[in-house]
Short mmCIF file of C-alpha atoms in Angstrom, two decimals:
data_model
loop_
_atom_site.label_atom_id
_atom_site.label_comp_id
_atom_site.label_asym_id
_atom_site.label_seq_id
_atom_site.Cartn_x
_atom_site.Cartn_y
_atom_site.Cartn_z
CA UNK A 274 0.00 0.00 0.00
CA UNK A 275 0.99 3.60 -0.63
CA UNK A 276 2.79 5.54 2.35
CA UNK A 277 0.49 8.40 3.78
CA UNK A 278 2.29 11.14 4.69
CA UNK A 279 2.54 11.76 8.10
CA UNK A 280 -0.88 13.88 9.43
CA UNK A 281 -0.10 15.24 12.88
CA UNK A 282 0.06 18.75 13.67
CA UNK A 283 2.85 20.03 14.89
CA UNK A 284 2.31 22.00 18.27
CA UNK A 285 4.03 25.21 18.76
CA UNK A 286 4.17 25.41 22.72
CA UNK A 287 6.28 28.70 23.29
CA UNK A 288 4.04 30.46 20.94
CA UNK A 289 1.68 32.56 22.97
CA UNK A 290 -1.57 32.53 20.87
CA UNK A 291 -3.38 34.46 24.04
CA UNK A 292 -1.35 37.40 23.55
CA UNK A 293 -2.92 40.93 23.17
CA UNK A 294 -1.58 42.46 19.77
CA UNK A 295 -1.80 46.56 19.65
CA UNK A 296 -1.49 48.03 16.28
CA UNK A 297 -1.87 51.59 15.57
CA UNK A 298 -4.35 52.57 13.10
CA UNK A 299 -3.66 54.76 9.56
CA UNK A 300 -3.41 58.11 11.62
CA UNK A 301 -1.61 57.18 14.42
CA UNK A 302 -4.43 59.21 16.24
CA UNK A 303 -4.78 55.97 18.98
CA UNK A 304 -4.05 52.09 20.00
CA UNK A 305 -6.92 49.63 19.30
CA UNK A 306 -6.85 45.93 20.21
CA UNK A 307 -6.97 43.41 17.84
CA UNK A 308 -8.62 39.87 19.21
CA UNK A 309 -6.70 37.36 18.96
CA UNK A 310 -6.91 33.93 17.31
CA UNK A 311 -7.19 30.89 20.13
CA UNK A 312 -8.66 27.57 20.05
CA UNK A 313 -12.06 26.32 21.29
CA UNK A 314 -12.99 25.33 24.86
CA UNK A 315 -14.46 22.14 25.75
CA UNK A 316 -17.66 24.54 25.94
CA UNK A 317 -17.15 26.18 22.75
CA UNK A 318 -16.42 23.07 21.16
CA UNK A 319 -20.01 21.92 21.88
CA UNK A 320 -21.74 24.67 19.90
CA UNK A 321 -19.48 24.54 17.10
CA UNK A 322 -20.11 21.04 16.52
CA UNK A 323 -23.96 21.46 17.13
CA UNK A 324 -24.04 23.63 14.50
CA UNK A 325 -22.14 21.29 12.27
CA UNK A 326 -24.25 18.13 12.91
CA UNK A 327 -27.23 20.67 12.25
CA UNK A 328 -26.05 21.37 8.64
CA UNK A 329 -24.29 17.89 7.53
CA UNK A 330 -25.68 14.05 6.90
CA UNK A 331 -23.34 12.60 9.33
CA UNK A 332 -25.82 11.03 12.02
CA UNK A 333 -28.05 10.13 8.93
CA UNK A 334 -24.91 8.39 6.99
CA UNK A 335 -24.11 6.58 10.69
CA UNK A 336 -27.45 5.55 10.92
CA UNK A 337 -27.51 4.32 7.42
CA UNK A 338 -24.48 1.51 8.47
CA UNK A 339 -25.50 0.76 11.50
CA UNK A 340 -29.10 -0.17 10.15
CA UNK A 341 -27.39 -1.60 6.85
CA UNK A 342 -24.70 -3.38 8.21
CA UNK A 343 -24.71 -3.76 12.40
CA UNK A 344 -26.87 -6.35 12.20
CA UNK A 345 -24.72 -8.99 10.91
CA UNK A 346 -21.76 -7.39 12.16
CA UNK A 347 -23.06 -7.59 15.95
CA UNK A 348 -24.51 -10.98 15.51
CA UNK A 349 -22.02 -13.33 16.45
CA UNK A 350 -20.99 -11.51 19.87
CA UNK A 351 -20.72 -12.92 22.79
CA UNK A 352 -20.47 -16.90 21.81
CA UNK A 353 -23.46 -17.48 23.69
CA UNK A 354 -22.75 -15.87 26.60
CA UNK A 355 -25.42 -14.40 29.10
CA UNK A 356 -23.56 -11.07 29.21
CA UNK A 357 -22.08 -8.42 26.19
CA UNK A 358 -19.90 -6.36 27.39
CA UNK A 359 -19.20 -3.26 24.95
CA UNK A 360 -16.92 -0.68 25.54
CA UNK A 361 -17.53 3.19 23.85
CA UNK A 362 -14.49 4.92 23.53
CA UNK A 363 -15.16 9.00 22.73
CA UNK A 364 -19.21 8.28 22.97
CA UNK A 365 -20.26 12.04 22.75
CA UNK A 366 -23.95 12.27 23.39
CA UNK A 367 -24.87 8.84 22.65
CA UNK A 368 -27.56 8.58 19.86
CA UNK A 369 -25.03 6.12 17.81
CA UNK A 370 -24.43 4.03 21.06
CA UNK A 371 -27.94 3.25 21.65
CA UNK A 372 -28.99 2.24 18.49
CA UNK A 373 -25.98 -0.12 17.99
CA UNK A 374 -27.59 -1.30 21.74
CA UNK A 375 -31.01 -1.81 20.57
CA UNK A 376 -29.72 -3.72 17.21
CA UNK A 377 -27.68 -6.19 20.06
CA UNK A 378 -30.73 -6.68 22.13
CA UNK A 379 -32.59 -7.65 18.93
CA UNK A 380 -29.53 -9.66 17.63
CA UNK A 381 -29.17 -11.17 21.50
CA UNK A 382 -32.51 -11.46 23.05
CA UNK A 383 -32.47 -12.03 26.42
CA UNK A 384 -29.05 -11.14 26.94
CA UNK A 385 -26.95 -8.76 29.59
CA UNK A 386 -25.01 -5.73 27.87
CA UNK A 387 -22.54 -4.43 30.11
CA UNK A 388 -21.98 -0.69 28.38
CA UNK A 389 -19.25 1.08 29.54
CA UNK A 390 -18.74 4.79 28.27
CA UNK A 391 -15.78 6.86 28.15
CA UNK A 392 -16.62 10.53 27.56
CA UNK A 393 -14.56 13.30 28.80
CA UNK A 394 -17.05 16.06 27.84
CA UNK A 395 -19.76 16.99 30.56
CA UNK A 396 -21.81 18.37 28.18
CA UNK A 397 -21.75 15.56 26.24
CA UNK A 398 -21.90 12.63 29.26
CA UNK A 399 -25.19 14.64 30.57
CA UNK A 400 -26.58 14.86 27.38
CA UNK A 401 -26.50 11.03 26.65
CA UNK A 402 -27.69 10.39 30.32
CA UNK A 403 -30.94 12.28 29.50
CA UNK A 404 -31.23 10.69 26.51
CA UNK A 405 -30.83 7.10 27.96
CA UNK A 406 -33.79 8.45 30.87
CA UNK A 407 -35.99 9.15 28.03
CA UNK A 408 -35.57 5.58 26.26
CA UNK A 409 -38.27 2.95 27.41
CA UNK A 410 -36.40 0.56 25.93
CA UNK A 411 -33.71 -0.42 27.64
CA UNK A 412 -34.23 -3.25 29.99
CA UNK A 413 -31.65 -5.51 30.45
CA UNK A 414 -28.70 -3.07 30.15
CA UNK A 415 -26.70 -1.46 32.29
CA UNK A 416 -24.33 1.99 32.13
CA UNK A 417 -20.52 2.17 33.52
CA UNK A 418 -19.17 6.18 33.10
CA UNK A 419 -15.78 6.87 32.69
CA UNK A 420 -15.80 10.81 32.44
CA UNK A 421 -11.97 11.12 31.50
CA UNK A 422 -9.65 10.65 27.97
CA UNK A 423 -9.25 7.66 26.32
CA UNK A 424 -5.75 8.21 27.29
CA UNK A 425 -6.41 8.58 30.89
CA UNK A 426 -8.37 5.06 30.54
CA UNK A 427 -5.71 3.33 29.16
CA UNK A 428 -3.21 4.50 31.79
CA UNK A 429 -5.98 3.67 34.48
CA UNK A 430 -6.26 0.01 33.47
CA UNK A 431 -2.15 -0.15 32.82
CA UNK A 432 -1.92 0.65 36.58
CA UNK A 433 -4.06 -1.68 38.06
CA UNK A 434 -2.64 -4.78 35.56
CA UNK A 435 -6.44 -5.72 35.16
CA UNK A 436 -7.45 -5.37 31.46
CA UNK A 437 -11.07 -5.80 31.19
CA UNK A 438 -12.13 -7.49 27.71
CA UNK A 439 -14.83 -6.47 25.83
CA UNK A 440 -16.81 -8.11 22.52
CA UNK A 441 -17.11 -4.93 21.01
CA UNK A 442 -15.35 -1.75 21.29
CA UNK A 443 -16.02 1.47 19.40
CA UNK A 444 -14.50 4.63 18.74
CA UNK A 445 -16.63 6.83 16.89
CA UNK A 446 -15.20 10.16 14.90
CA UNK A 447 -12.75 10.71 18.35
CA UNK A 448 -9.29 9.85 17.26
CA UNK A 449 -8.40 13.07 15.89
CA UNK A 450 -7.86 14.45 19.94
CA UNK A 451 -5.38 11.77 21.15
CA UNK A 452 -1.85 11.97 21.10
CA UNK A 453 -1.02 8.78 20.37
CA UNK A 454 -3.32 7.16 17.56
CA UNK A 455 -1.18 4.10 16.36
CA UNK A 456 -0.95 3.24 20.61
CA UNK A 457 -4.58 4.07 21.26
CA UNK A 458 -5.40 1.88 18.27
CA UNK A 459 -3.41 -0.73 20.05
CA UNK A 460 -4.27 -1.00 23.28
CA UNK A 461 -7.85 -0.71 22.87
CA UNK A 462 -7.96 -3.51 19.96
CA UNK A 463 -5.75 -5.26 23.13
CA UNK A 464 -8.91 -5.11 25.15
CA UNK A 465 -10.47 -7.70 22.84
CA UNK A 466 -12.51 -10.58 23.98
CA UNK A 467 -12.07 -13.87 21.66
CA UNK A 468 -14.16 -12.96 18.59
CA UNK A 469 -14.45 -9.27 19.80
CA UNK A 470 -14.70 -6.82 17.66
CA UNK A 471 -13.45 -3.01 17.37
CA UNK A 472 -15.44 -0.28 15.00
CA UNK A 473 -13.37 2.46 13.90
CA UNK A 474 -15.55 5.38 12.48
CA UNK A 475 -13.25 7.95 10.72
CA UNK A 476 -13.78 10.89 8.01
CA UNK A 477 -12.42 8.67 4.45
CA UNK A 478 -8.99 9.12 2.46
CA UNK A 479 -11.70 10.52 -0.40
CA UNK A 480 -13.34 12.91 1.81
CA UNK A 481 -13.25 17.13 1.00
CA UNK A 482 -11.28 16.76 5.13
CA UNK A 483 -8.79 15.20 3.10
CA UNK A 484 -8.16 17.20 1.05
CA UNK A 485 -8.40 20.48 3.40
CA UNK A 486 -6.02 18.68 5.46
CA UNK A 487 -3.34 17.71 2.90
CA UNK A 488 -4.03 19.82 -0.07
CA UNK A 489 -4.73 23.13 1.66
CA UNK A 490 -3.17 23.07 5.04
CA UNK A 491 -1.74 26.25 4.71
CA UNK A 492 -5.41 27.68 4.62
CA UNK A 493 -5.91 26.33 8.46
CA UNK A 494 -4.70 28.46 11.67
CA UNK A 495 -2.49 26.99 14.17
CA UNK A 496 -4.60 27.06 16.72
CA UNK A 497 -6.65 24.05 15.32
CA UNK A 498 -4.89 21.38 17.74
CA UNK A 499 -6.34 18.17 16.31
CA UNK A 500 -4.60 15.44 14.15
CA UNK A 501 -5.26 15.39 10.61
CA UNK A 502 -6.49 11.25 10.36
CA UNK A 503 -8.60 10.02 8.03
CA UNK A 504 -9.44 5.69 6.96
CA UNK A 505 -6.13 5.97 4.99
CA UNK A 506 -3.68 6.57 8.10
CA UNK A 507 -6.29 4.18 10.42
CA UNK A 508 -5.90 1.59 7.77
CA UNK A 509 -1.71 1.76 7.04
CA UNK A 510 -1.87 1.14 10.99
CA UNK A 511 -3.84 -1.85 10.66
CA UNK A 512 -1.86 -3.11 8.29
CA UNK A 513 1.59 -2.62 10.43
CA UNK A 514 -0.93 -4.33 13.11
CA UNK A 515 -1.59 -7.18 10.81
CA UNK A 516 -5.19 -7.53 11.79
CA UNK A 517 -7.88 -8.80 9.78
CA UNK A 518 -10.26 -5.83 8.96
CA UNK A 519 -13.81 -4.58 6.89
CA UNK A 520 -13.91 -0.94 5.61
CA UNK A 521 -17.69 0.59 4.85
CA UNK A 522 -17.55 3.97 2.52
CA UNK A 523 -20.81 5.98 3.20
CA UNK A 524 -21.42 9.19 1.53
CA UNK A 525 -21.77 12.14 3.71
CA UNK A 526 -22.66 15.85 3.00
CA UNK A 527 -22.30 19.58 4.89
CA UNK A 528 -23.94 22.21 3.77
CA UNK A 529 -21.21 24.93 4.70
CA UNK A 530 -23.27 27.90 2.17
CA UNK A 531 -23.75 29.98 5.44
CA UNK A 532 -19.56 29.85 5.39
CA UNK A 533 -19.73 32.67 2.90
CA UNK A 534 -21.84 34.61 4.16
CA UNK A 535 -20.58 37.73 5.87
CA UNK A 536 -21.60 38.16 9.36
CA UNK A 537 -24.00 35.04 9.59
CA UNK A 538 -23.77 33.31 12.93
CA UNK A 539 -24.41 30.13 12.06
CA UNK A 540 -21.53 30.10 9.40
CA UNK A 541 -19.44 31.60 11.98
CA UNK A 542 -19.52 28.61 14.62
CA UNK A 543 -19.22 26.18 11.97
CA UNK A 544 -15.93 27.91 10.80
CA UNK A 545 -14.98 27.45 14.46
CA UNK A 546 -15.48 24.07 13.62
CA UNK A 547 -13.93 23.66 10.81
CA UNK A 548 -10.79 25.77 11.99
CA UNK A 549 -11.27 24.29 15.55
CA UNK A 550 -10.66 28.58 16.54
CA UNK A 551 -12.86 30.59 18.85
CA UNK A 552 -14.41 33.18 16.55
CA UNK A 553 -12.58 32.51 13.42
CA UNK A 554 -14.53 35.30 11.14
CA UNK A 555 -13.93 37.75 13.72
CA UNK A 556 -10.29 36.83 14.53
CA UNK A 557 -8.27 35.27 11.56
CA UNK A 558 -6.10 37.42 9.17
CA UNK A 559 -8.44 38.50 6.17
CA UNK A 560 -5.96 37.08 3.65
CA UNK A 561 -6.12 33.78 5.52
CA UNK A 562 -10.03 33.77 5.94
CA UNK A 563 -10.02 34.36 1.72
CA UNK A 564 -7.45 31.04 1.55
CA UNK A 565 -9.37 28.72 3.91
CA UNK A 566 -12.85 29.75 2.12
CA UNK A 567 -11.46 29.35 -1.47
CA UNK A 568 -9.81 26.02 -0.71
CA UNK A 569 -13.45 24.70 0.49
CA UNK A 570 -15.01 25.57 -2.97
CA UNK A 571 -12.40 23.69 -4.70
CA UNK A 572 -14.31 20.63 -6.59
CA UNK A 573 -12.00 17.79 -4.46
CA UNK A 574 -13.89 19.66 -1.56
CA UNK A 575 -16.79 20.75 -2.34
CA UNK A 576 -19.97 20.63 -4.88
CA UNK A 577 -23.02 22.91 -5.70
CA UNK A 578 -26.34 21.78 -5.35
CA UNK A 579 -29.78 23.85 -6.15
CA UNK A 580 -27.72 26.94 -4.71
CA UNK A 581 -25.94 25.37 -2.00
CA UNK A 582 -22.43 24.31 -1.39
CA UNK A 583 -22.08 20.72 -0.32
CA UNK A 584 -18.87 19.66 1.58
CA UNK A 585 -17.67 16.34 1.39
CA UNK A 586 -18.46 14.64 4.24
CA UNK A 587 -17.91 11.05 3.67
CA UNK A 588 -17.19 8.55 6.21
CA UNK A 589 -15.49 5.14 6.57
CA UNK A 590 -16.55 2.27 8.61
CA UNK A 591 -13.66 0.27 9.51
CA UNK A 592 -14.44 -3.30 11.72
CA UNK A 593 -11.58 -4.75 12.92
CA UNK A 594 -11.35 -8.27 13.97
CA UNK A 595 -9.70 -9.87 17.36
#
């Protein structure tokens, strides 16, 4: 297979993005301030991705595979056993969690699941609480929270030398925030029952991310901090793994017209998003705002449709096998 190039960030720690920068203006009359460009807070992060998932097919495409495909993936967990014990790694607020549940209780009638969840976000762990109080269907499973990183997990369970193993494991659209993603990949695929399973959901090689990320990543501030991963890098570590895995390719769409449009606040949060920067409109260097919106109307990005621009959102499915 083809080497991908490398796709993490590089982190410039002595550079103070928080600092106040005082320019004079044309007459020299008076110093103004200038905000400055700093990345999103756990808080901020929330809002910026609501207003992404508002404007893009991405639960609809997850929904699509895990009503397409889950139910012959799932059934053959557990080898009979009276319990399922599944492991979310990154769960967010939980609507893909519980319907991969109620496709196991329908696969596994009868049967235990033992779901553990491991969200760091509080926002995001309180949201998929409500959201389980409001289910009536959930008899016969029970909730473990772990509100801490994926990489606090790991070192939790490498302290106490008592991996717990899990039939299925899955790490939804959350490896782009760890440090370590061949490791992570590792341990976690490490935590494994026999015949376990791990689902990897990741933006694809083919996506418009893609080609933001490699293409145009001089268009992006520094003060995104995430890791530019999509199914291409997941699958070269795989392969260096040499595991036996299944990759789905799901089309996925975001509508990013209200990008463009001056002053809109909608299109402002979801170029927070995409730039993972507080107030990006309001803080970035005009010049770079002009880069970053003219790379996302490039056609290996983006398409028009009846008005609208259309951002590749696509997705990959990747199971991986014990």
């Amino acid at each position: 297979m083809e080497s991908v190039p490398e796709m993490k960030r590089t982190r410039f720690h002595r550079m103070n993005f928080e600092a106040e920068i005082l320019t004079a203006p044309c007459n020299n009359s008076e110093l103004y301030m200038i905000p400055t460009m700093r990345s999103l807070t756990a808080e901020e992060y929330v809002q910026a991705f609501k207003s992404f998932l508002d404007h893009s097919t991405e639960h609809q495409c997850m929904e699509q595979f895990i009503n397409k495909e889950m139910p012959k993936i799932l059934a053959s967990l557990g080898n009979g056993k009276s319990t399922i014990n599944v492991l979310g790694v990154g769960s967010g607020t939980g609507e893909q969690d519980l319907k991969m549940i109620k496709i196991m209780q329908a696969q596994h009638p009868g049967v235990l699941i033992n779901n553990e969840v491991i969200e760091p976000n509080p926002q995001h762990a309180a949201s998929y609480k409500a959201l389980i109080n409001k289910s009536t269907d959930l008899q016969n499973v029970s909730f473990i929270w772990h509100q801490i990183t994926s990489t606090e997990y790991e070192q939790q369970v490498k302290e106490k030398n008592a991996p717990k193993k899990f039939d299925f494991i899955h790490m939804i659209q959350m490896l782009y925030r760890v440090d370590d993603i061949t490791n992570t990949i590792k341990f976690f695929h490490s935590c494994l029952d026999q015949n376990g399973k791990l689902l990897i959901i990741i933006l694809s090689g083919s996506s418009g991310w893609a080609s933001i990320w490699k293409k145009y990543r001089h268009c992006l501030p520094l003060t995104d901090s995430g890791h530019y991963i999509t199914s291409d890098d997941i699958k070269d570590i795989l392969d260096g793994m040499e595991v036996e895995y299944q990759v789905y390719d799901f089309p996925s769409g975001w509508d990013i017209t209200k990008c463009f449009i001056e002053g809109d606040m909608t299109g402002g949060h979801m170029m927070d998003f995409l730039t993972g920067t507080k107030n990006f409109m309001g803080t970035a260097p005009l010049d770079l705002k002009k880069r970053l919106q003219e790379a996302l109307c490039q056609p290996e990005c983006s398409h028009k449709k009846d008005g609208s621009i259309i951002f590749s959102n696509d997705l990959s499915m990747i199971v991986v096998k014990s």
